[in-house]
Short mmCIF file of C-alpha atoms and ligand atoms in Angstrom, two decimals:
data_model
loop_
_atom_site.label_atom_id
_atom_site.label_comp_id
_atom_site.label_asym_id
_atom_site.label_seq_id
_atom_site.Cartn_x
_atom_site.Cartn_y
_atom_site.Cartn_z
CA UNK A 1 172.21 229.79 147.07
CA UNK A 2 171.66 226.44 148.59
CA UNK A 3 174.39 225.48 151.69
CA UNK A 4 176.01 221.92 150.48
CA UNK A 5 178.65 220.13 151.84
CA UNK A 6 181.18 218.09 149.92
CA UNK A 7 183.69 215.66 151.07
CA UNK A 8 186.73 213.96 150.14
CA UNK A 9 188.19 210.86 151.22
CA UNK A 10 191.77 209.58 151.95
CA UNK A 11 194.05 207.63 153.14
CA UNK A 12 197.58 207.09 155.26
CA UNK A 13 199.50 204.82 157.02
CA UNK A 14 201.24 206.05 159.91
CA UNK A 15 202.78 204.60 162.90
CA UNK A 16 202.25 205.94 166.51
CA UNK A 17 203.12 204.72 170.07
CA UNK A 18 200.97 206.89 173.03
CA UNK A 19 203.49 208.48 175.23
CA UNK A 20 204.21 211.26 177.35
CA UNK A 21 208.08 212.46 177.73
CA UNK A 22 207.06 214.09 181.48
CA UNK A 23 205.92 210.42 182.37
CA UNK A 24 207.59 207.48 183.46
CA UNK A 25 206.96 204.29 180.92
CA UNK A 26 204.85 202.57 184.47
CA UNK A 27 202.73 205.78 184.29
CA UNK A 28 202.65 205.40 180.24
CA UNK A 29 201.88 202.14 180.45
CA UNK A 30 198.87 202.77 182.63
CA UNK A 31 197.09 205.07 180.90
CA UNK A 32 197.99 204.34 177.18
CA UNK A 33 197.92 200.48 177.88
CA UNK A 34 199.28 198.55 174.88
CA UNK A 35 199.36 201.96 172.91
CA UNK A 36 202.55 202.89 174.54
CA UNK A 37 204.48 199.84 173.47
CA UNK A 38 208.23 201.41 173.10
CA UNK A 39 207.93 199.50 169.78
CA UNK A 40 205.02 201.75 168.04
CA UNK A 41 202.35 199.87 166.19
CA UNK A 42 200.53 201.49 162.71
CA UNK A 43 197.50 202.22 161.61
CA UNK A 44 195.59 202.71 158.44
CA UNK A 45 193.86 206.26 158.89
CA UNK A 46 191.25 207.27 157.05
CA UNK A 47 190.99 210.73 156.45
CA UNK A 48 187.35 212.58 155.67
CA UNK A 49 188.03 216.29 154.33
CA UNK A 50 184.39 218.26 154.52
CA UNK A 51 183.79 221.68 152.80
CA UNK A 52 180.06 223.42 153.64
CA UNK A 53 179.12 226.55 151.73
CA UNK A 54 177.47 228.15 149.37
CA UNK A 55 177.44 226.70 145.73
CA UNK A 56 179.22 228.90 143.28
CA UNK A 57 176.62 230.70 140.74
CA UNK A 58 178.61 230.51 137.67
CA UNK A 59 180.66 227.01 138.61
CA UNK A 60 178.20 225.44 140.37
CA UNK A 61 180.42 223.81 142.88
CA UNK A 62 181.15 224.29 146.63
CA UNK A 63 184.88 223.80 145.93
CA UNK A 64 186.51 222.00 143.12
CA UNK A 65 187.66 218.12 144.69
CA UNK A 66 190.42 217.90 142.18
CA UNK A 67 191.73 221.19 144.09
CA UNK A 68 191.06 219.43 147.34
CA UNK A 69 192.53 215.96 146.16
CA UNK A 70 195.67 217.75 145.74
CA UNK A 71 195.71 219.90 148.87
CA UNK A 72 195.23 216.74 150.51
CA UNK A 73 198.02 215.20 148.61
CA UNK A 74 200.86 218.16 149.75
CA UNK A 75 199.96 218.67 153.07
CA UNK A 76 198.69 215.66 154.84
CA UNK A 77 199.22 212.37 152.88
CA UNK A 78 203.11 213.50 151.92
CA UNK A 79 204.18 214.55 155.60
CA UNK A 80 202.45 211.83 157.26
CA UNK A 81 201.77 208.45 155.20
CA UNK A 82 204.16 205.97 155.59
CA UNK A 83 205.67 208.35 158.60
CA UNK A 84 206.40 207.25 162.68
CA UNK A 85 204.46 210.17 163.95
CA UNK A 86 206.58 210.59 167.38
CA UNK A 87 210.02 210.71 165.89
CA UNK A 88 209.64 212.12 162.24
CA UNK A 89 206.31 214.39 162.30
CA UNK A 90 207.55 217.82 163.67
CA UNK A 91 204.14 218.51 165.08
CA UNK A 92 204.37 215.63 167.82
CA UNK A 93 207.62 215.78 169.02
CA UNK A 94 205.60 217.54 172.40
CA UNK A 95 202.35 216.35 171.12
CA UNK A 96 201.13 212.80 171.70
CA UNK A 97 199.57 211.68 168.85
CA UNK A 98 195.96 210.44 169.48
CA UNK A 99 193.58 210.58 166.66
CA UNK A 100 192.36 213.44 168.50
CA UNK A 101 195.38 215.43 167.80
CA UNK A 102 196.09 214.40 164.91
CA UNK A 103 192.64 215.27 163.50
CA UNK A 104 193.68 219.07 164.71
CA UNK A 105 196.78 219.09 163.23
CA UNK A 106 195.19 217.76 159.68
CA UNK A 107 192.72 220.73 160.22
CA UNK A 108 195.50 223.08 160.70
CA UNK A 109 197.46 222.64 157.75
CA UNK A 110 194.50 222.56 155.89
CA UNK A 111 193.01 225.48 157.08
CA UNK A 112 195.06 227.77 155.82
CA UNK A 113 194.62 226.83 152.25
CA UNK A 114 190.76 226.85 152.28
CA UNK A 115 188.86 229.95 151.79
CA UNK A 116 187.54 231.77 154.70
CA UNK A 117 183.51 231.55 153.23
CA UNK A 118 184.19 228.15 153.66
CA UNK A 119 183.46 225.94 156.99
CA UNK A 120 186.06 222.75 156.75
CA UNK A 121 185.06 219.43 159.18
CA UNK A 122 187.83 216.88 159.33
CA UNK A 123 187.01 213.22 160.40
CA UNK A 124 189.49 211.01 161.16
CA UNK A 125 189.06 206.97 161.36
CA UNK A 126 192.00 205.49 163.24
CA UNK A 127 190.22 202.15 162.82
CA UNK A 128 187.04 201.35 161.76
CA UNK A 129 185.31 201.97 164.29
CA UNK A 130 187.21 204.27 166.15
CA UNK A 131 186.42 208.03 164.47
CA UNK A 132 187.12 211.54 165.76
CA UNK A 133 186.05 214.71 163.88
CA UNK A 134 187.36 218.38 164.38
CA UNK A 135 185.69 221.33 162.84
CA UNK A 136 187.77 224.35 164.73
CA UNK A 137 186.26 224.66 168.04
NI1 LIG B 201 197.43 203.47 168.03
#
């Protein structure tokens, strides 16, 4: 069977400040710039969930998107929408959260619920035209 991809789209709001503990705020302050302001600043992420495989014979889908809608729902959009990433996201309490690592943490905790035949690509837009993707590597 034909290989097809399928994607799903969403959304959070999240707010982040760049920071390393083992740094002092100078150091901080150099390398993350305004992104370290002790104050944190938000974003509006957009989240892009991809699923390549194999279409189903007898469904004729890749994977069902309501399924994936609501994966999306319970593990990213309800731990992190509306969250401060750095003091009330587990994952980041040693992790700074960049889009990059963020986009690996999404992948994570959605890995585990996707079926192994199935290669998953997360992209991550922290603004419009800033974008990072992860697909596992
Ligand atoms: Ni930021």
């Amino acid at each position: 069977m034909p290989k097809v991809t399928v994607h799903r789209k969403a959304h959070f709001n999240a707010a982040h400040r760049l920071y390393r503990k083992d740094w002092s705020d100078k150091k901080n302050f150099e390398v993350f710039n305004k992104c370290s302001n002790p104050n944190f600043h938000g974003h509006n992420y957009e989240l892009i969930v991809a699923l390549t495989g194999e279409i189903d014979k007898e469904t004729g889908y890749v994977f069902d998107l309501g399924v994936l809608k609501d994966l999306i729902k319970t593990e990213i959009e309800d731990c992190l929408d509306h969250k401060n990433l750095n003091l009330e996201v587990a994952e980041f309490e040693n992790l700074n959260p960049t889009a990059e690592n963020i986009s690996v943490v999404i992948y994570s905790k959605l890995k585990q619920h996707i079926p192994n035949h199935l290669d998953l690509k997360v992209t991550l837009y922290e603004t419009p035209r800033n974008f990072v993707s992860y697909s596992g590597e």
